[in-house]
């Protein structure tokens, strides 16, 4: 670990920023300063963008199968360094080691998928669309793309973006979260080690000012953003205003529906992990559990199971989850818990005074469980992003579906039931982009795409999978005819092909 300012990757070199503004990156369990993140200067931003532009001009000519070979080396290096990456990630995020390994792994899966790029870039053909005329399409790269990523998955989310963007033939500028920039830097070191040409990946650090440079710079063609809804709206609007392609994956409030015919033990085990795992700091975390009808009788057992989960430091094998990312995040979560009590929710478990032995300075929040929550309450409406679960008890499945469909968010939802008919009714009528059936956190594997709806996503093409390939490419459609001597000529004054 270093207590110096971490470098930025610009033009294929690790460079120390000339910026005087830095942010300490801390271990959330101890407040120990691990390093400082710089805020890239305007000159550094410009250098990164112009180097990425130059790298793109060479890289676009490299055949997809050669690009895939680089990616195969990269994904192998990520696997070789899986534990090391997870340790860096765990130290700066506070995640448990096992969960940090999961974060890295879900990113590796996307890098693996990027090795498949030659077949993913295949266009369409049709012969004889008119006499002796054929039409075919190609998917060509866009140019310099940029990614802005959140604190909660510092390996997985950067890896959702740059491997596919680069495999498609683009260059990429990554602006990771300033709260945990060490993991993305290590991902980029391994990228260089895989032998990719210089300048294809640039890593700049900072916050709003650096993001705004990317959103407004004429050389940047596409922006991938993951983060909170307010910032996502700003990114989407500003990027669009500057005529860029933008995909913004944003906040969430995810409901799980529990039917009385579900397997009770499965429900409780899955719900505990899905709600307070990773300290609730997942965009697909379950934050509202809807116990339909008699299933509400299981809430006391859920309370007992949640109370058994102990937070702890990343290297404590007994810890169920770690601290939240910052003291500021903790204060916000505690404020929302207090508000929930003031607004009349029944607090069955209150994690506000959580203490972890040996770690007096950690950003701890214990498992927190509310019952009798109503849709007007702040704990229901706000994305708490902490280990806090709200429960509600609708009378029927359709009451549960109506409630979920009224939510402004649509990232994920799940239903636990033993009835195929009930599950099918739910999957058909629910207005949410990712649905789990007896699967609490239905994050799709990378041959599908991450398809949040409503205020959880702004854009047209989603992250990873085929949709990301479309997002990072432009389609060129060619209509071709080869004359032979006997073909008739004379002006064609219509729009018809002949
Ligand atoms: P955040 O919005 O605070 O930060 C995200 C990124 O935006 C960071 O790189 C940050 O530096 C930058 N940023 C912050 N303020 C900015 C501003 N005013 N202008 C321009 N850029 C700015 O989000 P976070 O707290 O790091 O991450 C948590 C959020 O991310 C949650 O809302 C969570 O639901 C969401 N998230 C969504 C998904 C998804 O796929 N939908 C996945 C993970 C996280």
PDB file of C-alpha atoms and ligand atoms in Angstrom, residues 148-153 157 160 175-179 206-208 211-212 225-229 231 234 249-252 283 383 385 411 450 456, ligand 1:
ATOM      1  CA  UNK A 148     -17.517   7.013 -15.376  1.00  0.00           C
ATOM      2  CA  UNK A 149     -17.879   4.457 -12.619  1.00  0.00           C
ATOM      3  CA  UNK A 150     -19.243   4.328  -9.043  1.00  0.00           C
ATOM      4  CA  UNK A 151     -17.581   3.262  -5.803  1.00  0.00           C
ATOM      5  CA  UNK A 152     -19.584   0.117  -5.135  1.00  0.00           C
ATOM      6  CA  UNK A 153     -18.105  -2.232  -7.772  1.00  0.00           C
ATOM      7  CA  UNK A 157     -18.218  -1.976 -13.438  1.00  0.00           C
ATOM      8  CA  UNK A 160     -18.430  -3.918 -17.870  1.00  0.00           C
ATOM      9  CA  UNK A 175     -12.729   7.981 -14.806  1.00  0.00           C
ATOM     10  CA  UNK A 176     -13.264   5.705 -11.813  1.00  0.00           C
ATOM     11  CA  UNK A 177     -14.815   6.672  -8.493  1.00  0.00           C
ATOM     12  CA  UNK A 178     -12.481   8.869  -6.487  1.00  0.00           C
ATOM     13  CA  UNK A 179     -13.456   6.843  -3.396  1.00  0.00           C
ATOM     14  CA  UNK A 206     -11.211  13.177 -10.274  1.00  0.00           C
ATOM     15  CA  UNK A 207     -14.846  14.146  -9.815  1.00  0.00           C
ATOM     16  CA  UNK A 208     -17.427  16.450 -11.371  1.00  0.00           C
ATOM     17  CA  UNK A 211     -16.548  14.158 -15.771  1.00  0.00           C
ATOM     18  CA  UNK A 212     -17.856  17.386 -17.277  1.00  0.00           C
ATOM     19  CA  UNK A 225     -22.020   6.046 -16.757  1.00  0.00           C
ATOM     20  CA  UNK A 226     -22.916   4.093 -13.642  1.00  0.00           C
ATOM     21  CA  UNK A 227     -23.833   5.911 -10.435  1.00  0.00           C
ATOM     22  CA  UNK A 228     -26.594   7.708  -8.595  1.00  0.00           C
ATOM     23  CA  UNK A 229     -29.756   8.883 -10.300  1.00  0.00           C
ATOM     24  CA  UNK A 231     -25.641  12.440 -11.363  1.00  0.00           C
ATOM     25  CA  UNK A 234     -26.866  15.258 -15.360  1.00  0.00           C
ATOM     26  CA  UNK A 249     -27.130   3.012 -15.348  1.00  0.00           C
ATOM     27  CA  UNK A 250     -28.413   4.667 -12.179  1.00  0.00           C
ATOM     28  CA  UNK A 251     -30.057   4.169  -8.792  1.00  0.00           C
ATOM     29  CA  UNK A 252     -32.620   1.643  -7.673  1.00  0.00           C
ATOM     30  CA  UNK A 283     -27.700  -1.362  -7.108  1.00  0.00           C
ATOM     31  CA  UNK A 383     -32.309   4.610  -2.123  1.00  0.00           C
ATOM     32  CA  UNK A 385     -27.662   2.170   0.043  1.00  0.00           C
ATOM     33  CA  UNK A 411     -33.641  -2.070 -11.960  1.00  0.00           C
ATOM     34  CA  UNK A 450     -27.887  -5.465 -17.826  1.00  0.00           C
ATOM     35  CA  UNK A 456     -32.664   3.128 -13.184  1.00  0.00           C
TER      36      UNK A 456
HETATM   37  P1  LIG B   1     -22.139   8.799  -7.686  1.00  0.00           P
HETATM   38  O1  LIG B   1     -23.214   9.210  -8.620  1.00  0.00           O
HETATM   39  O2  LIG B   1     -21.885   9.635  -6.489  1.00  0.00           O
HETATM   40  O3  LIG B   1     -20.734   8.715  -8.471  1.00  0.00           O
HETATM   41  C1  LIG B   1     -20.615   8.021  -9.684  1.00  0.00           C
HETATM   42  C2  LIG B   1     -19.529   8.673 -10.528  1.00  0.00           C
HETATM   43  O4  LIG B   1     -19.937   9.996 -10.877  1.00  0.00           O
HETATM   44  C3  LIG B   1     -18.185   8.805  -9.826  1.00  0.00           C
HETATM   45  O5  LIG B   1     -17.153   8.504 -10.745  1.00  0.00           O
HETATM   46  C4  LIG B   1     -18.148  10.267  -9.399  1.00  0.00           C
HETATM   47  O6  LIG B   1     -16.840  10.799  -9.372  1.00  0.00           O
HETATM   48  C5  LIG B   1     -18.952  10.952 -10.478  1.00  0.00           C
HETATM   49  N1  LIG B   1     -19.678  12.137  -9.984  1.00  0.00           N
HETATM   50  C6  LIG B   1     -20.112  12.362  -8.705  1.00  0.00           C
HETATM   51  N2  LIG B   1     -20.771  13.545  -8.643  1.00  0.00           N
HETATM   52  C7  LIG B   1     -20.761  14.061  -9.899  1.00  0.00           C
HETATM   53  C8  LIG B   1     -21.290  15.243 -10.476  1.00  0.00           C
HETATM   54  N3  LIG B   1     -21.961  16.140  -9.744  1.00  0.00           N
HETATM   55  N4  LIG B   1     -21.098  15.450 -11.803  1.00  0.00           N
HETATM   56  C9  LIG B   1     -20.429  14.567 -12.561  1.00  0.00           C
HETATM   57  N5  LIG B   1     -19.899  13.410 -12.051  1.00  0.00           N
HETATM   58  C10 LIG B   1     -20.063  13.167 -10.741  1.00  0.00           C
HETATM   59  O7  LIG B   1     -22.449   7.279  -7.286  1.00  0.00           O
HETATM   60  P2  LIG B   1     -21.742   6.383  -6.178  1.00  0.00           P
HETATM   61  O8  LIG B   1     -22.171   6.851  -4.830  1.00  0.00           O
HETATM   62  O9  LIG B   1     -20.294   6.251  -6.468  1.00  0.00           O
HETATM   63  O10 LIG B   1     -22.407   4.967  -6.489  1.00  0.00           O
HETATM   64  C11 LIG B   1     -23.613   4.536  -5.925  1.00  0.00           C
HETATM   65  C12 LIG B   1     -24.774   4.718  -6.886  1.00  0.00           C
HETATM   66  O11 LIG B   1     -24.530   4.008  -8.087  1.00  0.00           O
HETATM   67  C13 LIG B   1     -26.081   4.162  -6.361  1.00  0.00           C
HETATM   68  O12 LIG B   1     -27.115   5.058  -6.659  1.00  0.00           O
HETATM   69  C14 LIG B   1     -26.267   2.865  -7.125  1.00  0.00           C
HETATM   70  O13 LIG B   1     -27.604   2.428  -7.274  1.00  0.00           O
HETATM   71  C15 LIG B   1     -25.679   3.241  -8.437  1.00  0.00           C
HETATM   72  N6  LIG B   1     -25.294   2.061  -9.179  1.00  0.00           N
HETATM   73  C16 LIG B   1     -26.076   1.696 -10.234  1.00  0.00           C
HETATM   74  C17 LIG B   1     -25.762   0.557 -10.951  1.00  0.00           C
HETATM   75  C18 LIG B   1     -26.603   0.140 -12.118  1.00  0.00           C
HETATM   76  O14 LIG B   1     -26.154  -0.684 -12.897  1.00  0.00           O
HETATM   77  N7  LIG B   1     -27.805   0.656 -12.296  1.00  0.00           N
HETATM   78  C19 LIG B   1     -24.654  -0.218 -10.591  1.00  0.00           C
HETATM   79  C20 LIG B   1     -23.889   0.191  -9.499  1.00  0.00           C
HETATM   80  C21 LIG B   1     -24.214   1.344  -8.812  1.00  0.00           C
END
